[in-house]
mmCIF file of C-alpha atoms and ligand atoms in Angstrom:
data_model
loop_
_atom_site.group_PDB
_atom_site.id
_atom_site.type_symbol
_atom_site.label_atom_id
_atom_site.label_comp_id
_atom_site.label_asym_id
_atom_site.label_seq_id
_atom_site.Cartn_x
_atom_site.Cartn_y
_atom_site.Cartn_z
ATOM 1 C CA SER R 1 -29.766 11.721 22.876
ATOM 2 C CA SER R 2 -25.512 11.509 22.553
ATOM 3 C CA ALA R 3 -23.722 14.266 23.303
ATOM 4 C CA THR R 4 -20.911 13.844 20.672
ATOM 5 C CA ALA R 5 -21.769 14.936 16.585
ATOM 6 C CA PRO R 6 -22.349 11.236 15.256
ATOM 7 C CA ILE R 7 -19.319 10.682 12.516
ATOM 8 C CA ARG R 8 -19.867 10.446 9.111
ATOM 9 C CA ALA R 9 -18.991 7.636 6.973
ATOM 10 C CA THR R 10 -19.384 7.088 3.229
ATOM 11 C CA LEU R 11 -21.464 3.748 1.874
ATOM 12 C CA PHE R 12 -20.796 2.325 -1.177
ATOM 13 C CA PRO R 13 -23.658 -0.922 -0.981
ATOM 14 C CA GLY R 14 -22.600 -2.030 -4.119
ATOM 15 C CA ASP R 15 -23.925 -4.192 -6.656
ATOM 16 C CA GLY R 16 -26.500 -7.974 -7.234
ATOM 17 C CA ILE R 17 -25.664 -9.590 -3.141
ATOM 18 C CA GLY R 18 -24.462 -5.563 -1.859
ATOM 19 C CA PRO R 19 -27.177 -3.760 -0.626
ATOM 20 C CA GLU R 20 -28.311 -6.653 1.554
ATOM 21 C CA ILE R 21 -25.376 -6.801 3.126
ATOM 22 C CA ALA R 22 -24.731 -3.179 4.143
ATOM 23 C CA GLU R 23 -28.686 -3.155 4.762
ATOM 24 C CA SER R 24 -27.476 -5.735 7.646
ATOM 25 C CA VAL R 25 -24.216 -3.592 8.076
ATOM 26 C CA LYS R 26 -26.882 -0.862 8.817
ATOM 27 C CA GLN R 27 -29.122 -2.667 10.810
ATOM 28 C CA VAL R 28 -26.066 -4.423 12.928
ATOM 29 C CA PHE R 29 -24.873 -0.981 13.928
ATOM 30 C CA ARG R 30 -28.020 0.721 14.496
ATOM 31 C CA THR R 31 -28.231 -2.084 16.941
ATOM 32 C CA ALA R 32 -25.141 -1.114 18.954
ATOM 33 C CA GLU R 33 -25.739 2.238 18.356
ATOM 34 C CA VAL R 34 -23.417 3.074 16.784
ATOM 35 C CA PRO R 35 -22.361 6.645 16.312
ATOM 36 C CA ILE R 36 -21.972 6.597 12.924
ATOM 37 C CA GLU R 37 -24.394 8.320 9.761
ATOM 38 C CA TRP R 38 -24.117 6.802 6.244
ATOM 39 C CA GLU R 39 -23.719 8.875 3.340
ATOM 40 C CA GLU R 40 -24.724 6.716 0.652
ATOM 41 C CA HIS R 41 -23.385 6.961 -2.595
ATOM 42 C CA TYR R 42 -24.003 4.589 -5.277
ATOM 43 C CA VAL R 43 -22.821 3.391 -8.882
ATOM 44 C CA GLY R 44 -23.949 5.792 -11.439
ATOM 45 C CA ASP R 45 -24.848 3.823 -15.128
ATOM 46 C CA GLN R 46 -23.528 7.073 -16.853
ATOM 47 C CA ILE R 47 -19.701 7.775 -17.306
ATOM 48 C CA ASP R 48 -18.610 10.470 -15.044
ATOM 49 C CA PRO R 49 -15.757 12.505 -17.399
ATOM 50 C CA ARG R 50 -14.446 13.703 -13.892
ATOM 51 C CA THR R 51 -13.085 9.613 -12.447
ATOM 52 C CA GLN R 52 -13.418 8.634 -16.520
ATOM 53 C CA SER R 53 -15.810 5.609 -14.697
ATOM 54 C CA PHE R 54 -19.060 5.152 -12.755
ATOM 55 C CA LEU R 55 -18.330 6.129 -9.729
ATOM 56 C CA THR R 56 -19.447 9.901 -9.524
ATOM 57 C CA TRP R 57 -16.946 12.472 -8.693
ATOM 58 C CA GLU R 58 -19.861 13.388 -4.810
ATOM 59 C CA SER R 59 -18.605 10.224 -4.455
ATOM 60 C CA LEU R 60 -15.290 9.622 -4.378
ATOM 61 C CA GLU R 61 -15.066 13.647 -2.842
ATOM 62 C CA SER R 62 -17.489 11.894 0.251
ATOM 63 C CA VAL R 63 -14.989 9.786 1.413
ATOM 64 C CA ARG R 64 -11.570 12.319 0.951
ATOM 65 C CA LYS R 65 -14.430 14.574 3.585
ATOM 66 C CA ASN R 66 -15.517 12.149 5.357
ATOM 67 C CA GLY R 67 -11.954 9.736 5.441
ATOM 68 C CA VAL R 68 -13.749 6.278 6.508
ATOM 69 C CA GLY R 69 -16.050 4.589 4.578
ATOM 70 C CA LEU R 70 -17.624 1.193 3.458
ATOM 71 C CA LYS R 71 -18.012 -0.573 -0.136
ATOM 72 C CA GLY R 72 -19.924 -3.016 -0.924
ATOM 73 C CA PRO R 73 -18.879 -5.328 -4.079
ATOM 74 C CA MET R 74 -18.827 -3.609 -7.032
ATOM 75 C CA ALA R 75 -19.567 -5.295 -10.538
ATOM 76 C CA THR R 76 -17.301 -4.000 -13.136
ATOM 77 C CA PRO R 77 -19.622 -3.102 -16.391
ATOM 78 C CA ILE R 78 -18.093 -4.374 -19.634
ATOM 79 C CA GLY R 79 -17.359 -2.119 -22.100
ATOM 80 C CA LYS R 80 -14.912 0.734 -22.912
ATOM 81 C CA GLY R 81 -13.836 4.151 -22.449
ATOM 82 C CA HIS R 82 -13.753 3.992 -18.531
ATOM 83 C CA ARG R 83 -11.672 3.204 -15.965
ATOM 84 C CA SER R 84 -12.550 -0.248 -13.977
ATOM 85 C CA LEU R 85 -14.338 0.577 -10.422
ATOM 86 C CA ASN R 86 -12.359 -1.002 -8.239
ATOM 87 C CA LEU R 87 -8.733 0.764 -9.768
ATOM 88 C CA THR R 88 -10.504 4.512 -10.440
ATOM 89 C CA LEU R 89 -11.291 4.135 -6.007
ATOM 90 C CA ARG R 90 -7.220 2.915 -5.453
ATOM 91 C CA LYS R 91 -6.368 5.940 -8.189
ATOM 92 C CA GLU R 92 -7.862 8.276 -7.311
ATOM 93 C CA LEU R 93 -8.257 8.230 -3.141
ATOM 94 C CA ASN R 94 -4.098 6.342 -3.404
ATOM 95 C CA LEU R 95 -4.539 3.372 -1.733
ATOM 96 C CA TYR R 96 -1.495 2.425 -0.518
ATOM 97 C CA ALA R 97 -2.349 -0.124 1.798
ATOM 98 C CA ASN R 98 -4.516 -3.283 1.760
ATOM 99 C CA VAL R 99 -5.166 -4.865 5.477
ATOM 100 C CA ARG R 100 -6.410 -7.960 6.106
ATOM 101 C CA PRO R 101 -7.019 -9.051 9.426
ATOM 102 C CA CYS R 102 -7.059 -12.999 8.934
ATOM 103 C CA TYR R 103 -9.199 -14.589 12.621
ATOM 104 C CA SER R 104 -9.415 -18.293 13.245
ATOM 105 C CA LEU R 105 -14.237 -18.103 13.569
ATOM 106 C CA PRO R 106 -14.724 -20.471 17.075
ATOM 107 C CA GLY R 107 -17.618 -22.797 16.065
ATOM 108 C CA TYR R 108 -16.594 -23.006 12.116
ATOM 109 C CA LYS R 109 -14.410 -25.531 11.065
ATOM 110 C CA THR R 110 -11.283 -25.735 9.577
ATOM 111 C CA ARG R 111 -7.958 -26.874 9.387
ATOM 112 C CA TYR R 112 -7.339 -25.031 11.931
ATOM 113 C CA ASP R 113 -7.652 -23.232 14.583
ATOM 114 C CA ASN R 114 -5.107 -21.444 15.437
ATOM 115 C CA VAL R 115 -5.344 -18.620 12.731
ATOM 116 C CA ASN R 116 -4.456 -14.503 14.165
ATOM 117 C CA LEU R 117 -2.908 -12.977 11.256
ATOM 118 C CA ILE R 118 -1.965 -10.115 9.608
ATOM 119 C CA THR R 119 -1.268 -9.141 6.043
ATOM 120 C CA ILE R 120 -0.521 -5.948 4.085
ATOM 121 C CA ARG R 121 -0.535 -5.835 0.720
ATOM 122 C CA GLU R 122 1.552 -2.342 -1.261
ATOM 123 C CA ASN R 123 -1.385 -1.650 -3.422
ATOM 124 C CA THR R 124 0.151 0.327 -5.883
ATOM 125 C CA GLU R 125 3.126 -0.724 -8.123
ATOM 126 C CA GLY R 126 5.226 -3.383 -8.178
ATOM 127 C CA GLU R 127 2.975 -6.000 -10.974
ATOM 128 C CA TYR R 128 0.600 -3.986 -11.223
ATOM 129 C CA SER R 129 1.794 -0.707 -12.371
ATOM 130 C CA GLY R 130 0.578 -2.007 -16.027
ATOM 131 C CA LEU R 131 3.204 -1.675 -18.144
ATOM 132 C CA GLU R 132 3.340 -4.357 -20.319
ATOM 133 C CA HIS R 133 4.535 -4.153 -24.004
ATOM 134 C CA GLN R 134 6.108 -6.859 -26.254
ATOM 135 C CA VAL R 135 9.178 -6.384 -27.475
ATOM 136 C CA VAL R 136 9.312 -7.908 -30.587
ATOM 137 C CA ARG R 137 7.770 -11.166 -31.937
ATOM 138 C CA GLY R 138 7.102 -13.606 -29.030
ATOM 139 C CA VAL R 139 8.659 -11.109 -26.718
ATOM 140 C CA VAL R 140 6.774 -9.519 -23.866
ATOM 141 C CA GLU R 141 8.125 -7.758 -20.975
ATOM 142 C CA SER R 142 6.415 -6.584 -18.094
ATOM 143 C CA LEU R 143 7.834 -4.224 -15.781
ATOM 144 C CA LYS R 144 8.589 -4.284 -12.116
ATOM 145 C CA ILE R 145 8.156 -0.773 -10.147
ATOM 146 C CA ILE R 146 9.208 -0.663 -6.458
ATOM 147 C CA THR R 147 9.681 2.486 -5.530
ATOM 148 C CA ARG R 148 11.596 3.240 -2.364
ATOM 149 C CA GLN R 149 8.524 6.297 -1.054
ATOM 150 C CA ALA R 150 5.385 3.393 -0.920
ATOM 151 C CA SER R 151 8.090 0.827 0.617
ATOM 152 C CA LEU R 152 8.674 3.054 3.281
ATOM 153 C CA ARG R 153 5.089 3.942 3.511
ATOM 154 C CA VAL R 154 3.647 0.366 3.728
ATOM 155 C CA ALA R 155 6.082 -0.337 5.814
ATOM 156 C CA GLU R 156 5.543 2.267 8.191
ATOM 157 C CA TYR R 157 1.630 1.394 7.979
ATOM 158 C CA ALA R 158 2.409 -1.801 9.140
ATOM 159 C CA PHE R 159 4.922 -1.056 11.912
ATOM 160 C CA HIS R 160 2.544 1.381 13.098
ATOM 161 C CA TYR R 161 -0.090 -1.191 13.254
ATOM 162 C CA ALA R 162 1.669 -4.331 14.812
ATOM 163 C CA LYS R 163 1.994 -1.023 17.466
ATOM 164 C CA THR R 164 -0.933 -0.307 18.046
ATOM 165 C CA HIS R 165 -3.116 -3.334 17.969
ATOM 166 C CA GLY R 166 -0.874 -5.571 20.057
ATOM 167 C CA ARG R 167 1.213 -6.987 18.003
ATOM 168 C CA GLU R 168 5.033 -8.007 18.229
ATOM 169 C CA ARG R 169 6.221 -9.115 15.564
ATOM 170 C CA VAL R 170 6.753 -8.522 11.200
ATOM 171 C CA SER R 171 7.658 -10.308 8.398
ATOM 172 C CA ALA R 172 8.878 -8.653 5.743
ATOM 173 C CA ILE R 173 8.039 -11.118 2.334
ATOM 174 C CA HIS R 174 10.015 -11.118 -0.404
ATOM 175 C CA LYS R 175 11.784 -12.971 -3.043
ATOM 176 C CA ALA R 176 14.708 -11.123 -2.779
ATOM 177 C CA ASN R 177 17.607 -13.631 -3.719
ATOM 178 C CA ILE R 178 16.466 -13.703 -7.273
ATOM 179 C CA MET R 179 15.341 -9.840 -7.615
ATOM 180 C CA GLN R 180 17.453 -8.348 -6.011
ATOM 181 C CA LYS R 181 16.981 -4.784 -7.237
ATOM 182 C CA THR R 182 13.265 -4.358 -6.514
ATOM 183 C CA ASP R 183 12.116 -7.081 -3.274
ATOM 184 C CA GLY R 184 15.972 -5.804 -2.337
ATOM 185 C CA LEU R 185 15.007 -2.513 -2.445
ATOM 186 C CA PHE R 186 11.506 -3.488 -0.639
ATOM 187 C CA LEU R 187 13.169 -4.830 2.070
ATOM 188 C CA LYS R 188 15.803 -2.590 2.629
ATOM 189 C CA CYS R 189 12.855 0.010 3.409
ATOM 190 C CA CYS R 190 11.098 -2.791 5.925
ATOM 191 C CA ARG R 191 15.121 -2.240 7.496
ATOM 192 C CA GLU R 192 14.849 1.281 7.741
ATOM 193 C CA VAL R 193 11.699 0.930 9.079
ATOM 194 C CA ALA R 194 12.102 -1.804 11.582
ATOM 195 C CA GLU R 195 15.186 0.259 13.116
ATOM 196 C CA LYS R 196 12.205 2.845 14.725
ATOM 197 C CA TYR R 197 10.466 0.185 16.431
ATOM 198 C CA PRO R 198 12.987 -2.116 18.856
ATOM 199 C CA GLU R 199 9.574 -2.913 19.873
ATOM 200 C CA ILE R 200 8.867 -5.128 17.347
ATOM 201 C CA THR R 201 10.474 -8.694 16.573
ATOM 202 C CA TYR R 202 11.233 -7.992 12.612
ATOM 203 C CA GLU R 203 12.312 -10.811 10.312
ATOM 204 C CA GLU R 204 12.684 -11.673 6.549
ATOM 205 C CA VAL R 205 10.542 -14.319 4.708
ATOM 206 C CA VAL R 206 11.039 -15.953 1.079
ATOM 207 C CA ILE R 207 7.323 -16.611 -0.319
ATOM 208 C CA ASP R 208 8.030 -19.893 -1.208
ATOM 209 C CA ASN R 209 9.472 -20.687 2.262
ATOM 210 C CA CYS R 210 6.236 -18.392 3.409
ATOM 211 C CA CYS R 211 3.120 -20.446 2.037
ATOM 212 C CA MET R 212 4.696 -23.785 2.953
ATOM 213 C CA MET R 213 5.295 -22.459 6.330
ATOM 214 C CA LEU R 214 1.842 -20.517 6.667
ATOM 215 C CA VAL R 215 -0.222 -23.930 5.270
ATOM 216 C CA LYS R 216 2.652 -26.466 7.731
ATOM 217 C CA ASN R 217 1.528 -24.215 11.120
ATOM 218 C CA PRO R 218 -0.404 -20.298 10.435
ATOM 219 C CA ALA R 219 0.492 -19.398 14.426
ATOM 220 C CA LEU R 220 3.404 -19.764 13.227
ATOM 221 C CA PHE R 221 3.191 -15.479 11.564
ATOM 222 C CA ASP R 222 1.068 -11.637 13.427
ATOM 223 C CA VAL R 223 2.003 -9.540 11.173
ATOM 224 C CA LEU R 224 3.713 -9.777 7.481
ATOM 225 C CA VAL R 225 4.373 -6.817 4.884
ATOM 226 C CA MET R 226 5.175 -7.787 1.259
ATOM 227 C CA PRO R 227 4.688 -6.500 -2.078
ATOM 228 C CA ASN R 228 1.708 -6.163 -4.714
ATOM 229 C CA LEU R 229 1.743 -9.324 -6.148
ATOM 230 C CA TYR R 230 2.949 -11.445 -2.798
ATOM 231 C CA GLY R 231 -0.233 -9.710 -0.644
ATOM 232 C CA ASP R 232 -2.837 -10.336 -3.726
ATOM 233 C CA ILE R 233 -1.445 -14.831 -3.669
ATOM 234 C CA ILE R 234 -1.000 -14.815 0.179
ATOM 235 C CA SER R 235 -3.363 -13.307 0.989
ATOM 236 C CA ASP R 236 -6.400 -15.699 -1.004
ATOM 237 C CA LEU R 237 -4.104 -18.349 1.188
ATOM 238 C CA CYS R 238 -4.804 -16.831 4.468
ATOM 239 C CA ALA R 239 -8.123 -16.670 3.532
ATOM 240 C CA GLY R 240 -8.778 -20.133 2.200
ATOM 241 C CA LEU R 241 -6.754 -21.095 6.317
ATOM 242 C CA ILE R 242 -10.251 -19.369 7.802
ATOM 243 C CA GLY R 243 -13.016 -21.199 5.661
ATOM 244 C CA GLY R 244 -13.363 -18.583 2.451
ATOM 245 C CA LEU R 245 -13.585 -15.637 0.838
ATOM 246 C CA GLY R 246 -17.002 -14.952 1.991
ATOM 247 C CA LEU R 247 -15.306 -14.277 6.111
ATOM 248 C CA THR R 248 -12.331 -12.852 4.795
ATOM 249 C CA PRO R 249 -12.941 -8.630 6.065
ATOM 250 C CA SER R 250 -10.217 -5.845 4.248
ATOM 251 C CA CYS R 251 -9.749 -2.453 4.940
ATOM 252 C CA ASN R 252 -8.221 -0.219 1.929
ATOM 253 C CA ILE R 253 -5.718 2.589 3.872
ATOM 254 C CA GLY R 254 -5.740 5.679 1.425
ATOM 255 C CA GLU R 255 -2.541 8.739 2.098
ATOM 256 C CA GLY R 256 -4.020 11.055 4.340
ATOM 257 C CA GLY R 257 -5.331 9.145 6.986
ATOM 258 C CA ILE R 258 -8.618 7.684 4.395
ATOM 259 C CA ALA R 259 -9.829 4.435 5.105
ATOM 260 C CA LEU R 260 -12.094 2.170 3.373
ATOM 261 C CA ALA R 261 -13.183 -0.856 3.909
ATOM 262 C CA GLU R 262 -14.480 -3.723 2.491
ATOM 263 C CA ALA R 263 -14.975 -7.210 2.028
ATOM 264 C CA VAL R 264 -13.228 -9.202 -0.446
ATOM 265 C CA HIS R 265 -15.881 -11.364 -2.525
ATOM 266 C CA GLY R 266 -17.120 -10.371 -4.964
ATOM 267 C CA SER R 267 -21.625 -8.915 -5.858
ATOM 268 C CA ALA R 268 -22.169 -12.991 -6.191
ATOM 269 C CA PRO R 269 -24.457 -12.801 -9.597
ATOM 270 C CA ASP R 270 -26.134 -16.118 -8.170
ATOM 271 C CA ILE R 271 -27.507 -15.283 -5.505
ATOM 272 C CA ALA R 272 -28.321 -12.073 -5.526
ATOM 273 C CA GLY R 273 -31.800 -10.616 -4.448
ATOM 274 C CA LYS R 274 -32.206 -13.809 -2.622
ATOM 275 C CA ASN R 275 -31.446 -13.168 1.088
ATOM 276 C CA LEU R 276 -29.503 -15.934 0.831
ATOM 277 C CA ALA R 277 -25.659 -14.203 0.491
ATOM 278 C CA ASN R 278 -23.161 -14.088 3.826
ATOM 279 C CA PRO R 279 -22.983 -10.338 5.585
ATOM 280 C CA THR R 280 -20.520 -11.821 7.359
ATOM 281 C CA ALA R 281 -17.284 -10.351 5.033
ATOM 282 C CA LEU R 282 -18.700 -6.912 5.306
ATOM 283 C CA LEU R 283 -20.101 -7.233 8.669
ATOM 284 C CA LEU R 284 -16.674 -7.389 9.803
ATOM 285 C CA SER R 285 -14.989 -5.409 7.755
ATOM 286 C CA ALA R 286 -17.192 -2.354 9.141
ATOM 287 C CA VAL R 287 -16.051 -3.195 12.496
ATOM 288 C CA THR R 288 -12.094 -2.954 10.998
ATOM 289 C CA MET R 289 -13.752 0.885 9.942
ATOM 290 C CA LEU R 290 -15.181 1.236 13.056
ATOM 291 C CA ARG R 291 -11.348 0.153 15.291
ATOM 292 C CA HIS R 292 -9.576 2.734 12.463
ATOM 293 C CA LEU R 293 -11.272 4.947 14.276
ATOM 294 C CA ASN R 294 -10.284 4.225 18.064
ATOM 295 C CA LEU R 295 -14.366 2.757 18.330
ATOM 296 C CA HIS R 296 -13.026 -0.610 19.804
ATOM 297 C CA ASP R 297 -15.758 -1.182 21.783
ATOM 298 C CA LYS R 298 -18.448 -1.011 19.235
ATOM 299 C CA ALA R 299 -15.672 -3.178 17.051
ATOM 300 C CA ASP R 300 -16.064 -5.529 20.114
ATOM 301 C CA ARG R 301 -19.088 -5.715 21.311
ATOM 302 C CA ILE R 302 -20.442 -6.671 17.864
ATOM 303 C CA GLN R 303 -17.183 -8.787 16.852
ATOM 304 C CA ASN R 304 -18.474 -10.644 19.300
ATOM 305 C CA ALA R 305 -22.459 -10.630 19.011
ATOM 306 C CA ILE R 306 -20.809 -11.890 14.863
ATOM 307 C CA LEU R 307 -18.952 -14.784 16.775
ATOM 308 C CA SER R 308 -21.576 -16.042 18.878
ATOM 309 C CA THR R 309 -23.570 -16.526 16.037
ATOM 310 C CA ILE R 310 -21.847 -18.367 14.022
ATOM 311 C CA SER R 311 -20.628 -19.961 16.511
ATOM 312 C CA GLU R 312 -23.538 -21.047 18.287
ATOM 313 C CA GLY R 313 -24.266 -22.614 14.798
ATOM 314 C CA LYS R 314 -28.409 -22.051 15.161
ATOM 315 C CA TYR R 315 -28.421 -19.569 12.771
ATOM 316 C CA ARG R 316 -26.178 -19.817 10.119
ATOM 317 C CA THR R 317 -26.362 -19.191 6.228
ATOM 318 C CA ALA R 318 -26.271 -21.098 3.252
ATOM 319 C CA ASP R 319 -22.406 -21.041 2.104
ATOM 320 C CA LEU R 320 -21.418 -22.380 6.112
ATOM 321 C CA GLY R 321 -23.900 -25.074 5.519
ATOM 322 C CA GLY R 322 -27.026 -23.850 7.259
ATOM 323 C CA SER R 323 -30.433 -22.519 6.002
ATOM 324 C CA SER R 324 -30.614 -19.046 7.054
ATOM 325 C CA THR R 325 -31.240 -16.039 4.782
ATOM 326 C CA THR R 326 -29.620 -12.516 5.182
ATOM 327 C CA THR R 327 -32.178 -10.990 7.222
ATOM 328 C CA ASP R 328 -32.775 -14.344 9.945
ATOM 329 C CA PHE R 329 -28.508 -14.444 10.540
ATOM 330 C CA THR R 330 -29.052 -10.515 10.815
ATOM 331 C CA LYS R 331 -31.400 -10.787 13.569
ATOM 332 C CA ALA R 332 -29.721 -13.189 15.354
ATOM 333 C CA ILE R 333 -26.546 -11.098 15.915
ATOM 334 C CA CYS R 334 -28.361 -8.061 16.841
ATOM 335 C CA ASP R 335 -30.196 -10.145 19.265
ATOM 336 C CA HIS R 336 -26.629 -11.193 20.582
ATOM 337 C CA LEU R 337 -26.201 -7.510 20.437
HETATM 338 P P1 LIG L 1 -18.311 -13.635 -6.340
HETATM 339 O O1 LIG L 1 -16.632 -13.864 -4.906
HETATM 340 O O2 LIG L 1 -18.332 -12.517 -6.557
HETATM 341 O O3 LIG L 1 -18.373 -14.903 -6.038
HETATM 342 C C1 LIG L 1 -17.300 -16.455 -6.357
HETATM 343 C C2 LIG L 1 -18.591 -17.276 -6.075
HETATM 344 O O4 LIG L 1 -19.207 -16.698 -4.110
HETATM 345 C C3 LIG L 1 -20.282 -17.474 -6.137
HETATM 346 O O5 LIG L 1 -20.828 -18.373 -5.855
HETATM 347 C C4 LIG L 1 -21.034 -16.313 -4.851
HETATM 348 O O6 LIG L 1 -22.411 -17.390 -4.272
HETATM 349 C C5 LIG L 1 -20.083 -16.293 -3.579
HETATM 350 N N1 LIG L 1 -20.169 -15.527 -2.587
HETATM 351 C C6 LIG L 1 -19.263 -14.634 -2.609
HETATM 352 N N2 LIG L 1 -19.788 -14.077 -2.113
HETATM 353 C C7 LIG L 1 -20.143 -14.282 -0.700
HETATM 354 C C8 LIG L 1 -20.848 -14.311 0.296
HETATM 355 N N3 LIG L 1 -21.404 -12.909 0.681
HETATM 356 N N4 LIG L 1 -22.065 -15.313 0.665
HETATM 357 C C9 LIG L 1 -22.100 -16.135 0.171
HETATM 358 N N5 LIG L 1 -22.040 -16.862 -1.254
HETATM 359 C C10 LIG L 1 -20.995 -15.517 -1.670
HETATM 360 O O7 LIG L 1 -16.949 -13.744 -7.662
HETATM 361 P P2 LIG L 1 -17.264 -12.993 -9.120
HETATM 362 O O8 LIG L 1 -18.679 -14.094 -9.946
HETATM 363 O O9 LIG L 1 -15.576 -14.596 -9.569
HETATM 364 O O10 LIG L 1 -17.530 -12.284 -9.578
HETATM 365 C C11 LIG L 1 -18.995 -11.855 -9.699
HETATM 366 C C12 LIG L 1 -18.317 -10.194 -9.892
HETATM 367 O O11 LIG L 1 -18.161 -9.465 -8.871
HETATM 368 C C13 LIG L 1 -17.689 -9.680 -10.789
HETATM 369 O O12 LIG L 1 -18.173 -8.335 -12.371
HETATM 370 C C14 LIG L 1 -16.727 -9.418 -10.673
HETATM 371 O O13 LIG L 1 -15.818 -7.849 -11.358
HETATM 372 C C15 LIG L 1 -17.401 -8.065 -9.062
HETATM 373 N N6 LIG L 1 -16.041 -8.210 -8.240
HETATM 374 C C16 LIG L 1 -15.815 -7.264 -7.609
HETATM 375 C C17 LIG L 1 -14.717 -7.280 -6.057
HETATM 376 C C18 LIG L 1 -14.967 -6.098 -5.162
HETATM 377 O O14 LIG L 1 -14.875 -4.676 -5.465
HETATM 378 N N7 LIG L 1 -14.320 -6.055 -5.045
HETATM 379 C C19 LIG L 1 -14.306 -8.513 -5.488
HETATM 380 C C20 LIG L 1 -14.003 -9.654 -7.107
HETATM 381 C C21 LIG L 1 -15.339 -10.059 -7.104
#
């Protein structure tokens, strides 16, 4: 028995393939003897008036109390009178940064084999403020909000991340030549924070040029920080560089140090319940959660076991061109551990 008390973490298995891939995470964590005790919460089938969504207040309290959690994909039910699940989580937990590590998986051939970058997306404002209206017939307006507070907060997170993860460079991605006020303020905040981190190289790259550089040579980048909409697009572009959404983990960082890791993909209703889903993205998301908890030994062991399994090529799920089931693939990872 271990001398230290287990760490409690919230687990939302989610919908569709969610419970199958969450089971895979639980099994891999048990095998690796990760000192985590899961507090499982499911999306309810009724609206909780306290959250105005199908997420219960108790489940949000669980994340707030534990400070860490893992989230499977959630299918937002269609209908009026409730908030989207992801929006509820983002607002209620103040998840201000979305962090996506993106690195080539050895043995899984894509166009590039040298990708190793991190995108950090501001997640609360920018073009996603939801402030759109019609000015007159035929003319609509959308307000892009950039605040000093949110920009400093995400920039601070990016530089802190770079420093604590042995990264050398932070690139702020922008279009300040056109969006002079909004992106201009974002850049100003990044510069201010950069001054506090003289050991980290800071650069500014215009979004269009950034896209070209990424597809020509992704090795040019290290840590990228950017406003909401650019982050949405660039982070998917980066996922594509390494083989798609089935492989890409992410972690949402909230006020007060909350970390809610999640796979980037959805609930995949077409393959749900068939034991076909690839659990890699959720597993690697769980690894980012372990790193957030400074459990780097466990994180490294699990990450290596996943990468070795994929690289060997004997057990791969259908999305990676193999014929293994979720459970066979998971067992192969556990055997590596
Ligand atoms: P999706 O990501 O669920 O599926 C797109 C395609 O990718 C499907 O063919 C699916 O089979 C495949 N796929 C996705 N994940 C896979 C995995 N782990 N292994 C193997 N194949 C995988 O996207 P969608 O179909 O547009 O959305 C389905 C539902 O998921 C919707 O209700 C949507 O709202 C929800 N969604 C949730 C999130 C989230 O919770 N963060 C994100 C995206 C979509």
